[in-house]
């Protein structure tokens, strides 16, 4: 089965958010876009939404776009790019996501549209896996007194 383009953001979110939640660091942007468009925090043109079913009908990959921005890609299985290029909007200014998937998509999309792919930027994603408590300053808290007023101005 190929990529499914979804028009209903609520149906799409219900289907893909659990899948995105399996890898919250990699999928934080896509999840945030869905939450903020769904609850009305962000207003604008309706997003373009697509997902790739695996053999059982479960989610295998996600792609979405909030115009005028480009296409936001999740990781996707080998060979999935061809079907995505076939259904992707024809006016994409960029694609963002994991480097391997973006490179594969950009090359295939350029063949379809005649665009010239180029690397515009390379972002890094950091995940804090072990929080470290910052050092505590010297001293102890105390109640402010009248003589402390100048410290507060």
Coordinates of C-alpha atoms in Angstrom, one line a residue:
X1 CA 0.0 0.0 0.0
X2 CA 1.2 3.5 -0.8
X3 CA 1.2 6.8 1.1
X4 CA -2.2 7.9 2.4
X5 CA -3.0 11.7 2.1
X6 CA -5.3 12.7 4.9
X7 CA -7.6 15.7 4.9
X8 CA -9.0 15.4 8.5
X9 CA -6.3 16.6 11.0
X10 CA -8.1 14.9 13.9
X11 CA -8.2 11.5 12.2
X12 CA -4.6 11.9 11.2
X13 CA -3.5 13.0 14.6
X14 CA -5.3 10.1 16.3
X15 CA -3.6 7.7 13.9
X16 CA 0.0 9.0 13.9
X17 CA 0.5 10.6 17.3
X18 CA 0.9 7.2 19.1
X19 CA 3.5 6.3 16.4
X20 CA 5.3 9.6 16.7
X21 CA 5.3 9.2 20.5
X22 CA 7.4 6.0 20.2
X23 CA 10.4 8.2 19.4
X24 CA 9.6 11.6 21.0
X25 CA 13.0 13.2 20.4
X26 CA 13.1 12.5 16.7
X27 CA 9.4 13.3 16.2
X28 CA 9.1 16.3 18.5
X29 CA 8.6 18.9 15.7
X30 CA 5.9 16.8 13.9
X31 CA 4.1 16.2 17.2
X32 CA 4.2 19.8 18.1
X33 CA 2.9 20.9 14.7
X34 CA 0.0 18.5 15.1
X35 CA -0.9 19.5 18.6
X36 CA -0.7 23.3 17.9
X37 CA -2.8 23.1 14.7
X38 CA -5.3 20.8 16.3
X39 CA -5.9 22.9 19.4
X40 CA -5.9 26.3 17.5
X41 CA -2.7 27.6 19.1
X42 CA -1.3 28.0 15.5
X43 CA -3.6 29.3 12.9
X44 CA -3.1 29.4 9.1
X45 CA -3.5 27.2 6.1
X46 CA -4.5 23.7 6.7
X47 CA -1.5 21.4 6.8
X48 CA -0.9 18.8 4.2
X49 CA -0.8 15.4 5.9
X50 CA 0.3 12.0 4.8
X51 CA 1.2 8.7 6.4
X52 CA 2.6 5.4 5.2
X53 CA 0.9 2.1 6.3
X54 CA 3.0 -0.9 6.9
X55 CA 1.9 -4.4 5.8
X56 CA -0.7 -4.6 8.6
X57 CA -2.1 -1.1 8.2
X58 CA -0.2 0.4 11.1
X59 CA 1.8 3.6 10.7
X60 CA 5.3 3.1 9.2
X61 CA 6.2 6.8 8.4
X62 CA 4.8 10.3 8.5
X63 CA 5.1 13.4 6.3
X64 CA 3.4 16.7 6.8
X65 CA 3.6 20.3 5.6
X66 CA 2.3 23.6 7.0
X67 CA 2.3 26.1 4.1
X68 CA 4.4 28.1 3.3
X69 CA 7.0 25.8 4.9
X70 CA 8.4 22.7 3.3
X71 CA 7.8 19.0 3.9
X72 CA 8.6 17.6 7.3
X73 CA 9.6 13.9 7.1
X74 CA 9.9 11.2 9.7
X75 CA 12.2 8.3 9.2
X76 CA 10.8 5.9 6.6
X77 CA 11.5 2.5 5.3
X78 CA 13.7 1.8 2.3
X79 CA 11.8 2.2 -1.0
X80 CA 9.1 4.4 0.5
X81 CA 10.3 7.6 -1.1
X82 CA 8.9 6.9 -4.6
X83 CA 5.4 6.8 -3.4
X84 CA 5.8 9.9 -1.3
X85 CA 7.2 11.8 -4.3
X86 CA 4.2 10.8 -6.3
X87 CA 1.7 12.3 -3.8
X88 CA 3.8 15.3 -2.4
X89 CA 2.7 18.8 -3.2
X90 CA 4.4 20.2 -6.3
X91 CA 5.5 23.6 -4.8
X92 CA 7.7 22.5 -1.9
X93 CA 10.4 25.0 -1.0
X94 CA 12.3 22.5 1.2
X95 CA 12.2 19.2 3.0
X96 CA 13.4 18.7 6.6
X97 CA 14.0 15.6 8.6
X98 CA 16.6 12.8 9.0
X99 CA 19.4 13.5 6.6
X100 CA 19.2 10.1 4.7
X101 CA 15.5 10.4 4.1
X102 CA 15.6 14.1 3.1
X103 CA 18.5 13.4 0.7
X104 CA 16.6 10.5 -0.9
X105 CA 13.4 12.5 -1.1
X106 CA 15.1 15.6 -2.5
X107 CA 16.8 13.7 -5.3
X108 CA 13.6 11.9 -6.4
X109 CA 11.5 15.1 -6.0
X110 CA 13.9 17.0 -8.2
X111 CA 13.6 14.4 -10.9
X112 CA 9.8 14.7 -10.7
X113 CA 9.6 18.5 -10.7
X114 CA 12.8 19.6 -12.4
X115 CA 14.0 21.4 -9.3
X116 CA 17.6 21.5 -8.3
X117 CA 18.2 20.0 -4.9
X118 CA 20.7 21.7 -2.6
X119 CA 21.7 21.4 1.0
X120 CA 20.4 24.6 2.7
X121 CA 21.3 23.7 6.3
X122 CA 22.2 20.9 8.5
X123 CA 20.5 20.8 11.9
X124 CA 21.4 18.8 14.8
X125 CA 19.1 17.3 17.4
X126 CA 20.2 16.8 20.9
X127 CA 18.5 14.6 23.5
X128 CA 19.1 15.0 27.2
X129 CA 19.2 11.4 28.4
X130 CA 20.6 12.0 31.9
X131 CA 19.6 15.3 33.5
X132 CA 22.3 16.8 35.8
X133 CA 21.3 19.1 38.6
X134 CA 23.1 22.5 38.3
X135 CA 25.4 23.5 41.1
X136 CA 23.7 25.4 44.0
X137 CA 24.9 28.9 44.8
X138 CA 26.5 29.6 48.1
X139 CA 24.4 31.0 50.9
X140 CA 20.9 30.4 52.2
X141 CA 17.6 32.1 51.5
X142 CA 16.3 34.7 54.0
X143 CA 13.4 37.1 54.2
X144 CA 14.0 40.5 52.7
X145 CA 14.3 43.4 55.1
X146 CA 13.8 47.2 54.7
X147 CA 17.5 47.6 54.1
X148 CA 17.3 45.4 51.1
X149 CA 15.0 47.7 49.1
X150 CA 17.9 49.1 47.0
X151 CA 18.8 45.5 45.9
X152 CA 15.4 45.2 44.3
X153 CA 15.4 48.3 42.1

